[in-house]
PDB file of C-alpha atoms in Angstrom:
ATOM      1  CA  MET A   1     147.031 -60.095 110.394  1.00 65.00           C
ATOM      2  CA  SER A   2     146.895 -61.550 113.950  1.00 74.00           C
ATOM      3  CA  THR A   3     144.148 -61.618 116.563  1.00 86.00           C
ATOM      4  CA  ASN A   4     143.461 -63.045 120.125  1.00 88.00           C
ATOM      5  CA  GLY A   5     141.562 -64.205 122.750  1.00 90.00           C
ATOM      6  CA  PRO A   6     139.467 -61.431 123.758  1.00 91.00           C
ATOM      7  CA  ALA A   7     139.408 -60.114 120.309  1.00 93.00           C
ATOM      8  CA  VAL A   8     137.450 -63.119 119.084  1.00 94.00           C
ATOM      9  CA  VAL A   9     135.278 -63.030 122.163  1.00 93.00           C
ATOM     10  CA  THR A  10     134.105 -59.581 121.387  1.00 93.00           C
ATOM     11  CA  ARG A  11     133.089 -60.755 117.334  1.00 95.00           C
ATOM     12  CA  MET A  12     131.714 -64.005 118.644  1.00 96.00           C
ATOM     13  CA  ARG A  13     129.462 -61.188 120.853  1.00 94.00           C
ATOM     14  CA  ALA A  14     128.415 -59.435 118.250  1.00 94.00           C
ATOM     15  CA  ILE A  15     127.585 -62.570 115.962  1.00 96.00           C
ATOM     16  CA  LEU A  16     125.460 -63.582 118.805  1.00 95.00           C
ATOM     17  CA  ARG A  17     124.066 -60.393 119.325  1.00 92.00           C
ATOM     18  CA  GLU A  18     124.476 -60.212 122.717  1.00 90.00           C
ATOM     19  CA  ASP A  19     124.143 -56.948 124.690  1.00 75.00           C
ATOM     20  CA  GLN A  20     127.933 -56.406 125.955  1.00 68.00           C
ATOM     21  CA  THR A  21     126.994 -53.679 128.340  1.00 68.00           C
ATOM     22  CA  GLY A  22     125.026 -55.856 131.029  1.00 74.00           C
ATOM     23  CA  ARG A  23     125.348 -59.341 132.176  1.00 83.00           C
ATOM     24  CA  PRO A  24     126.220 -61.933 128.965  1.00 89.00           C
ATOM     25  CA  VAL A  25     124.399 -65.175 128.482  1.00 92.00           C
ATOM     26  CA  TYR A  26     127.023 -66.990 127.060  1.00 93.00           C
ATOM     27  CA  GLU A  27     129.993 -66.735 129.493  1.00 91.00           C
ATOM     28  CA  THR A  28     133.635 -66.005 128.748  1.00 90.00           C
ATOM     29  CA  GLU A  29     134.557 -69.257 129.753  1.00 92.00           C
ATOM     30  CA  GLU A  30     131.790 -70.998 127.353  1.00 93.00           C
ATOM     31  CA  LEU A  31     133.162 -68.779 124.399  1.00 94.00           C
ATOM     32  CA  ARG A  32     136.709 -69.766 125.481  1.00 94.00           C
ATOM     33  CA  GLU A  33     136.597 -72.947 125.540  1.00 94.00           C
ATOM     34  CA  ALA A  34     134.949 -72.823 121.888  1.00 95.00           C
ATOM     35  CA  ILE A  35     137.467 -71.150 120.925  1.00 95.00           C
ATOM     36  CA  ASN A  36     140.350 -73.622 121.776  1.00 92.00           C
ATOM     37  CA  ARG A  37     138.602 -76.268 120.393  1.00 92.00           C
ATOM     38  CA  HIS A  38     138.335 -74.565 117.245  1.00 93.00           C
ATOM     39  CA  ALA A  39     141.811 -72.900 117.091  1.00 89.00           C
ATOM     40  CA  GLN A  40     143.104 -76.384 116.975  1.00 83.00           C
ATOM     41  CA  LEU A  41     140.972 -77.602 114.305  1.00 86.00           C
ATOM     42  CA  LEU A  42     141.837 -74.552 111.930  1.00 88.00           C
ATOM     43  CA  ALA A  43     145.529 -74.763 113.062  1.00 80.00           C
ATOM     44  CA  MET A  44     145.460 -78.732 111.188  1.00 74.00           C
ATOM     45  CA  GLU A  45     143.060 -76.950 108.296  1.00 80.00           C
ATOM     46  CA  LEU A  46     144.511 -74.485 106.719  1.00 75.00           C
ATOM     47  CA  GLY A  47     147.782 -74.042 109.058  1.00 57.00           C
ATOM     48  CA  LEU A  48     148.534 -71.210 111.786  1.00 55.00           C
ATOM     49  CA  GLY A  49     151.213 -68.903 113.363  1.00 55.00           C
ATOM     50  CA  SER A  50     153.839 -68.711 110.664  1.00 64.00           C
ATOM     51  CA  GLN A  51     157.354 -67.137 112.250  1.00 70.00           C
ATOM     52  CA  TRP A  52     160.979 -67.531 111.629  1.00 78.00           C
ATOM     53  CA  VAL A  53     162.792 -69.425 114.605  1.00 83.00           C
ATOM     54  CA  THR A  54     166.218 -68.329 114.653  1.00 88.00           C
ATOM     55  CA  THR A  55     169.214 -70.439 114.983  1.00 92.00           C
ATOM     56  CA  ILE A  56     166.725 -73.509 115.365  1.00 92.00           C
ATOM     57  CA  THR A  57     169.802 -75.386 115.749  1.00 95.00           C
ATOM     58  CA  THR A  58     173.538 -75.354 114.461  1.00 97.00           C
ATOM     59  CA  LEU A  59     175.052 -77.712 112.469  1.00 97.00           C
ATOM     60  CA  VAL A  60     178.436 -79.075 113.157  1.00 97.00           C
ATOM     61  CA  ALA A  61     181.379 -81.168 112.080  1.00 95.00           C
ATOM     62  CA  GLY A  62     180.809 -84.681 112.347  1.00 92.00           C
ATOM     63  CA  THR A  63     177.264 -84.745 113.574  1.00 95.00           C
ATOM     64  CA  GLN A  64     174.290 -85.384 110.818  1.00 95.00           C
ATOM     65  CA  ASP A  65     171.378 -85.925 113.245  1.00 96.00           C
ATOM     66  CA  TYR A  66     169.900 -83.030 115.033  1.00 96.00           C
ATOM     67  CA  THR A  67     167.233 -83.035 118.112  1.00 93.00           C
ATOM     68  CA  LEU A  68     164.869 -79.692 117.345  1.00 89.00           C
ATOM     69  CA  PRO A  69     164.129 -78.154 120.719  1.00 85.00           C
ATOM     70  CA  SER A  70     160.994 -79.325 121.627  1.00 73.00           C
ATOM     71  CA  THR A  71     160.450 -75.711 123.868  1.00 60.00           C
ATOM     72  CA  TYR A  72     158.533 -75.047 120.334  1.00 61.00           C
ATOM     73  CA  GLU A  73     155.393 -76.440 119.917  1.00 59.00           C
ATOM     74  CA  TYR A  74     155.209 -76.252 116.172  1.00 60.00           C
ATOM     75  CA  LEU A  75     152.933 -78.275 113.681  1.00 61.00           C
ATOM     76  CA  SER A  76     155.529 -78.458 111.345  1.00 71.00           C
ATOM     77  CA  ILE A  77     158.525 -76.624 109.606  1.00 80.00           C
ATOM     78  CA  ARG A  78     157.677 -74.876 106.302  1.00 75.00           C
ATOM     79  CA  HIS A  79     161.045 -73.750 105.606  1.00 84.00           C
ATOM     80  CA  LEU A  80     164.972 -73.995 106.282  1.00 92.00           C
ATOM     81  CA  LYS A  81     167.516 -71.941 105.495  1.00 92.00           C
ATOM     82  CA  TYR A  82     171.518 -70.701 106.624  1.00 95.00           C
ATOM     83  CA  ALA A  83     171.740 -67.894 108.886  1.00 93.00           C
ATOM     84  CA  ASP A  84     175.319 -66.694 107.397  1.00 93.00           C
ATOM     85  CA  THR A  85     173.752 -66.712 103.582  1.00 92.00           C
ATOM     86  CA  GLY A  86     170.107 -67.010 103.500  1.00 90.00           C
ATOM     87  CA  GLU A  87     170.212 -70.364 101.042  1.00 93.00           C
ATOM     88  CA  GLU A  88     168.287 -72.818 101.609  1.00 92.00           C
ATOM     89  CA  LEU A  89     168.046 -75.896 102.988  1.00 94.00           C
ATOM     90  CA  PHE A  90     166.012 -77.885 101.390  1.00 93.00           C
ATOM     91  CA  VAL A  91     163.701 -80.914 103.302  1.00 91.00           C
ATOM     92  CA  ARG A  92     163.371 -84.326 101.201  1.00 91.00           C
ATOM     93  CA  SER A  93     162.041 -87.293 101.969  1.00 91.00           C
ATOM     94  CA  LEU A  94     163.832 -89.470 104.641  1.00 92.00           C
ATOM     95  CA  GLU A  95     164.527 -92.052 101.776  1.00 93.00           C
ATOM     96  CA  GLU A  96     166.549 -89.661  99.600  1.00 92.00           C
ATOM     97  CA  ILE A  97     169.277 -88.694 102.645  1.00 93.00           C
ATOM     98  CA  MET A  98     169.139 -92.435 103.721  1.00 92.00           C
ATOM     99  CA  ALA A  99     170.446 -92.991 100.593  1.00 91.00           C
ATOM    100  CA  ALA A 100     172.603 -90.262  99.646  1.00 90.00           C
ATOM    101  CA  ARG A 101     174.388 -91.245 102.970  1.00 89.00           C
ATOM    102  CA  GLN A 102     175.335 -95.253 101.988  1.00 87.00           C
ATOM    103  CA  GLY A 103     176.515 -93.696  98.668  1.00 80.00           C
ATOM    104  CA  THR A 104     179.756 -94.954  97.630  1.00 60.00           C
ATOM    105  CA  GLY A 105     183.177 -93.940 100.272  1.00 60.00           C
ATOM    106  CA  GLY A 106     180.123 -93.086 102.909  1.00 61.00           C
ATOM    107  CA  PRO A 107     178.720 -89.868 103.209  1.00 68.00           C
ATOM    108  CA  ALA A 108     180.415 -86.604 101.365  1.00 82.00           C
ATOM    109  CA  THR A 109     181.404 -83.596 103.608  1.00 90.00           C
ATOM    110  CA  GLY A 110     180.587 -79.832 103.123  1.00 92.00           C
ATOM    111  CA  ARG A 111     177.877 -77.050 103.408  1.00 94.00           C
ATOM    112  CA  PRO A 112     174.801 -79.739 103.409  1.00 95.00           C
ATOM    113  CA  GLN A 113     172.082 -79.018 100.224  1.00 94.00           C
ATOM    114  CA  ARG A 114     169.502 -81.250 101.797  1.00 94.00           C
ATOM    115  CA  CYS A 115     167.586 -82.868 105.162  1.00 94.00           C
ATOM    116  CA  ALA A 116     165.165 -84.800 106.392  1.00 93.00           C
ATOM    117  CA  LEU A 117     162.255 -84.312 109.111  1.00 90.00           C
ATOM    118  CA  ARG A 118     161.919 -87.468 111.271  1.00 89.00           C
ATOM    119  CA  PRO A 119     159.584 -87.545 113.882  1.00 86.00           C
ATOM    120  CA  THR A 120     160.087 -89.541 116.621  1.00 85.00           C
ATOM    121  CA  GLU A 121     158.137 -91.678 119.693  1.00 83.00           C
ATOM    122  CA  ALA A 122     158.840 -88.862 121.809  1.00 80.00           C
ATOM    123  CA  SER A 123     157.437 -86.265 119.816  1.00 76.00           C
ATOM    124  CA  THR A 124     160.595 -84.623 118.988  1.00 82.00           C
ATOM    125  CA  VAL A 125     161.820 -83.806 115.111  1.00 87.00           C
ATOM    126  CA  VAL A 126     165.063 -84.918 114.163  1.00 92.00           C
ATOM    127  CA  LEU A 127     166.977 -82.943 111.358  1.00 94.00           C
ATOM    128  CA  MET A 128     168.946 -85.352 109.726  1.00 95.00           C
ATOM    129  CA  THR A 129     171.605 -84.216 107.118  1.00 96.00           C
ATOM    130  CA  ASP A 130     172.684 -85.841 103.687  1.00 94.00           C
ATOM    131  CA  THR A 131     176.245 -84.779 104.202  1.00 93.00           C
ATOM    132  CA  ASP A 132     179.054 -84.358 107.425  1.00 94.00           C
ATOM    133  CA  PRO A 133     178.800 -80.735 107.647  1.00 96.00           C
ATOM    134  CA  ASP A 134     182.349 -79.466 107.029  1.00 94.00           C
ATOM    135  CA  ALA A 135     181.737 -76.447 109.817  1.00 95.00           C
ATOM    136  CA  SER A 136     179.601 -75.039 112.160  1.00 97.00           C
ATOM    137  CA  TYR A 137     176.497 -73.564 110.461  1.00 97.00           C
ATOM    138  CA  ALA A 138     173.368 -72.352 112.149  1.00 97.00           C
ATOM    139  CA  LEU A 139     170.234 -72.534 110.670  1.00 96.00           C
ATOM    140  CA  ASP A 140     166.601 -70.511 110.800  1.00 92.00           C
ATOM    141  CA  ALA A 141     163.439 -72.279 110.149  1.00 89.00           C
ATOM    142  CA  LEU A 142     160.083 -70.700 109.269  1.00 82.00           C
ATOM    143  CA  VAL A 143     157.629 -73.175 111.454  1.00 79.00           C
ATOM    144  CA  SER A 144     153.338 -73.274 111.666  1.00 71.00           C
ATOM    145  CA  TYR A 145     153.340 -73.248 115.146  1.00 65.00           C
ATOM    146  CA  ALA A 146     149.918 -75.010 117.199  1.00 70.00           C
ATOM    147  CA  PRO A 147     147.879 -72.754 118.922  1.00 76.00           C
ATOM    148  CA  ASP A 148     148.643 -72.246 122.975  1.00 76.00           C
ATOM    149  CA  THR A 149     145.321 -73.154 124.567  1.00 84.00           C
ATOM    150  CA  TRP A 150     143.740 -70.022 126.532  1.00 88.00           C
ATOM    151  CA  ASP A 151     143.680 -70.903 130.147  1.00 86.00           C
ATOM    152  CA  ALA A 152     141.492 -69.108 132.487  1.00 78.00           C
ATOM    153  CA  ALA A 153     144.289 -68.138 134.444  1.00 76.00           C
ATOM    154  CA  ASP A 154     146.393 -66.774 131.649  1.00 74.00           C
ATOM    155  CA  ALA A 155     147.607 -63.473 132.398  1.00 74.00           C
ATOM    156  CA  THR A 156     148.200 -62.726 128.458  1.00 81.00           C
ATOM    157  CA  ALA A 157     145.526 -64.540 126.147  1.00 84.00           C
ATOM    158  CA  PRO A 158     147.382 -66.419 122.954  1.00 82.00           C
ATOM    159  CA  THR A 159     147.696 -64.705 119.763  1.00 81.00           C
ATOM    160  CA  TYR A 160     146.179 -66.441 116.788  1.00 82.00           C
ATOM    161  CA  TYR A 161     148.477 -65.472 113.402  1.00 76.00           C
ATOM    162  CA  LEU A 162     145.416 -65.356 111.147  1.00 80.00           C
ATOM    163  CA  SER A 163     144.105 -63.866 107.588  1.00 83.00           C
ATOM    164  CA  GLU A 164     141.171 -61.898 108.078  1.00 89.00           C
ATOM    165  CA  ALA A 165     138.988 -64.809 106.452  1.00 90.00           C
ATOM    166  CA  GLY A 166     140.760 -67.029 108.822  1.00 89.00           C
ATOM    167  CA  ALA A 167     139.582 -65.159 112.185  1.00 92.00           C
ATOM    168  CA  ARG A 168     136.197 -65.125 110.595  1.00 95.00           C
ATOM    169  CA  ILE A 169     135.966 -68.980 110.040  1.00 95.00           C
ATOM    170  CA  LEU A 170     137.054 -69.286 114.061  1.00 95.00           C
ATOM    171  CA  GLU A 171     134.830 -66.833 115.109  1.00 97.00           C
ATOM    172  CA  LEU A 172     131.871 -68.525 113.409  1.00 97.00           C
ATOM    173  CA  ARG A 173     132.806 -71.685 114.168  1.00 97.00           C
ATOM    174  CA  ALA A 174     133.162 -70.639 118.201  1.00 97.00           C
ATOM    175  CA  CYS A 175     129.719 -69.593 117.733  1.00 97.00           C
ATOM    176  CA  ALA A 176     128.000 -72.853 115.945  1.00 97.00           C
ATOM    177  CA  SER A 177     129.599 -74.769 118.777  1.00 96.00           C
ATOM    178  CA  VAL A 178     128.406 -72.781 121.844  1.00 96.00           C
ATOM    179  CA  VAL A 179     124.788 -72.180 120.624  1.00 96.00           C
ATOM    180  CA  GLU A 180     124.683 -76.091 119.825  1.00 95.00           C
ATOM    181  CA  THR A 181     125.656 -77.251 122.742  1.00 92.00           C
ATOM    182  CA  SER A 182     123.405 -74.962 125.114  1.00 89.00           C
ATOM    183  CA  GLY A 183     120.283 -75.206 125.842  1.00 86.00           C
ATOM    184  CA  THR A 184     116.902 -73.495 124.295  1.00 91.00           C
ATOM    185  CA  GLU A 185     116.593 -70.907 126.901  1.00 93.00           C
ATOM    186  CA  LYS A 186     119.789 -69.341 126.364  1.00 93.00           C
ATOM    187  CA  ARG A 187     119.157 -69.208 122.501  1.00 92.00           C
ATOM    188  CA  ASN A 188     115.522 -67.660 123.288  1.00 93.00           C
ATOM    189  CA  ALA A 189     117.086 -65.181 125.333  1.00 92.00           C
ATOM    190  CA  LEU A 190     119.039 -63.727 122.365  1.00 93.00           C
ATOM    191  CA  ALA A 191     116.630 -64.915 119.551  1.00 93.00           C
ATOM    192  CA  ILE A 192     118.591 -67.395 118.035  1.00 95.00           C
ATOM    193  CA  SER A 193     116.827 -69.518 115.418  1.00 94.00           C
ATOM    194  CA  ASP A 194     117.846 -73.181 115.599  1.00 93.00           C
ATOM    195  CA  ASN A 195     119.224 -72.476 112.052  1.00 95.00           C
ATOM    196  CA  ALA A 196     121.659 -70.238 112.779  1.00 96.00           C
ATOM    197  CA  PRO A 197     124.451 -72.895 113.738  1.00 96.00           C
ATOM    198  CA  LYS A 198     123.954 -74.256 110.764  1.00 97.00           C
ATOM    199  CA  LEU A 199     124.176 -71.280 108.544  1.00 97.00           C
ATOM    200  CA  TRP A 200     127.439 -70.030 110.648  1.00 97.00           C
ATOM    201  CA  ASN A 201     128.829 -73.598 109.517  1.00 97.00           C
ATOM    202  CA  THR A 202     128.020 -73.288 105.777  1.00 97.00           C
ATOM    203  CA  GLU A 203     129.360 -69.706 105.912  1.00 97.00           C
ATOM    204  CA  ALA A 204     132.756 -70.574 107.791  1.00 96.00           C
ATOM    205  CA  ALA A 205     133.031 -74.003 105.297  1.00 96.00           C
ATOM    206  CA  LYS A 206     132.835 -71.633 102.246  1.00 95.00           C
ATOM    207  CA  LEU A 207     135.596 -69.147 103.522  1.00 94.00           C
ATOM    208  CA  ALA A 208     137.695 -71.988 104.382  1.00 92.00           C
ATOM    209  CA  SER A 209     136.928 -73.375 101.097  1.00 91.00           C
ATOM    210  CA  LEU A 210     138.051 -69.951  98.941  1.00 90.00           C
ATOM    211  CA  GLU A 211     141.237 -70.124 101.700  1.00 86.00           C
ATOM    212  CA  ILE A 212     142.537 -73.544 101.000  1.00 81.00           C
ATOM    213  CA  SER A 213     142.476 -72.632  97.116  1.00 83.00           C
ATOM    214  CA  ARG A 214     144.356 -68.688  97.863  1.00 79.00           C
ATOM    215  CA  ILE A 215     146.761 -70.678  99.810  1.00 69.00           C
ATOM    216  CA  ILE A 216     147.311 -73.877  96.826  1.00 68.00           C
ATOM    217  CA  SER A 217     147.903 -70.530  94.538  1.00 73.00           C
ATOM    218  CA  MET A 218     150.373 -68.884  96.752  1.00 63.00           C
ATOM    219  CA  LYS A 219     152.609 -71.738  97.521  1.00 57.00           C
ATOM    220  CA  ARG A 220     152.335 -72.534  93.307  1.00 59.00           C
ATOM    221  CA  SER A 221     153.683 -68.507  92.577  1.00 57.00           C
ATOM    222  CA  ARG A 222     156.325 -69.342  95.224  1.00 50.00           C
ATOM    223  CA  GLY A 223     157.649 -72.517  93.837  1.00 48.00           C
ATOM    224  CA  PRO A 224     157.424 -75.830  95.548  1.00 43.00           C
ATOM    225  CA  ARG A 225     160.040 -75.569  98.544  1.00 44.00           C
ATOM    226  CA  GLY A 226     159.190 -71.452  98.961  1.00 45.00           C
ATOM    227  CA  GLY A 227     157.838 -70.733 102.409  1.00 48.00           C
ATOM    228  CA  SER A 228     157.279 -67.244 101.816  1.00 50.00           C
ATOM    229  CA  TRP A 229     154.049 -67.636 101.342  1.00 50.00           C
ATOM    230  CA  PHE A 230     152.646 -68.682 104.385  1.00 51.00           C
ATOM    231  CA  TYR A 231     154.085 -65.301 105.901  1.00 50.00           C
ATOM    232  CA  GLU A 232     151.924 -63.311 103.741  1.00 52.00           C
ATOM    233  CA  TRP A 233     148.611 -65.107 104.040  1.00 52.00           C
ATOM    234  CA  ALA A 234     149.005 -64.655 107.983  1.00 51.00           C
ATOM    235  CA  HIS A 235     148.879 -61.165 107.447  1.00 53.00           C
ATOM    236  CA  THR A 236     146.382 -60.566 105.005  1.00 57.00           C
TER     237      THR A 236
END
């Protein structure tokens, strides 16, 4: 499933038991800032926003290092495949790829079977192939996007690709955050107990633990290199 900023705000107001017909106790700006903070944290904890990028780069003969486009604000690359055959390009350690390149007679030529992903000081990612490509090959990638920051001036709020439980975690943590940082006047206006943020965070922690276990199980069922688990998780 997926959700977006306004939908999260609506569900947060339900958790806070706000009357949504009148002037809200908690301004949308307060809720939006909390959503931004906790969407970023949730992205690192569980993984947020899996999508296929078509032709993220094209391998060409005589080149083994490729700087991936910085237009994609992704957290990590989950899966790489050849666009023409669907064959996987396996991601390995930098040490393994360097060893393959330094083999007797220099790097072999052909369709690369392995690669490494090397981050740079410029905050880019370099894809390094094990062999010298013998032709041009387009690569598609399953990437985990970092959530976009939701600015007040945005005409369209960002979409968050989450499981149902993941969306609930975001809503509960954001609610706990705004209540903990607000004054007693706002809490009293909605009859929110002092213990409510702790209870929300406890529920969110339990859900996160279950989601992590489910993700691990899905990864194992797909094998050590498959990326399809992430698509399935984000749509349940």
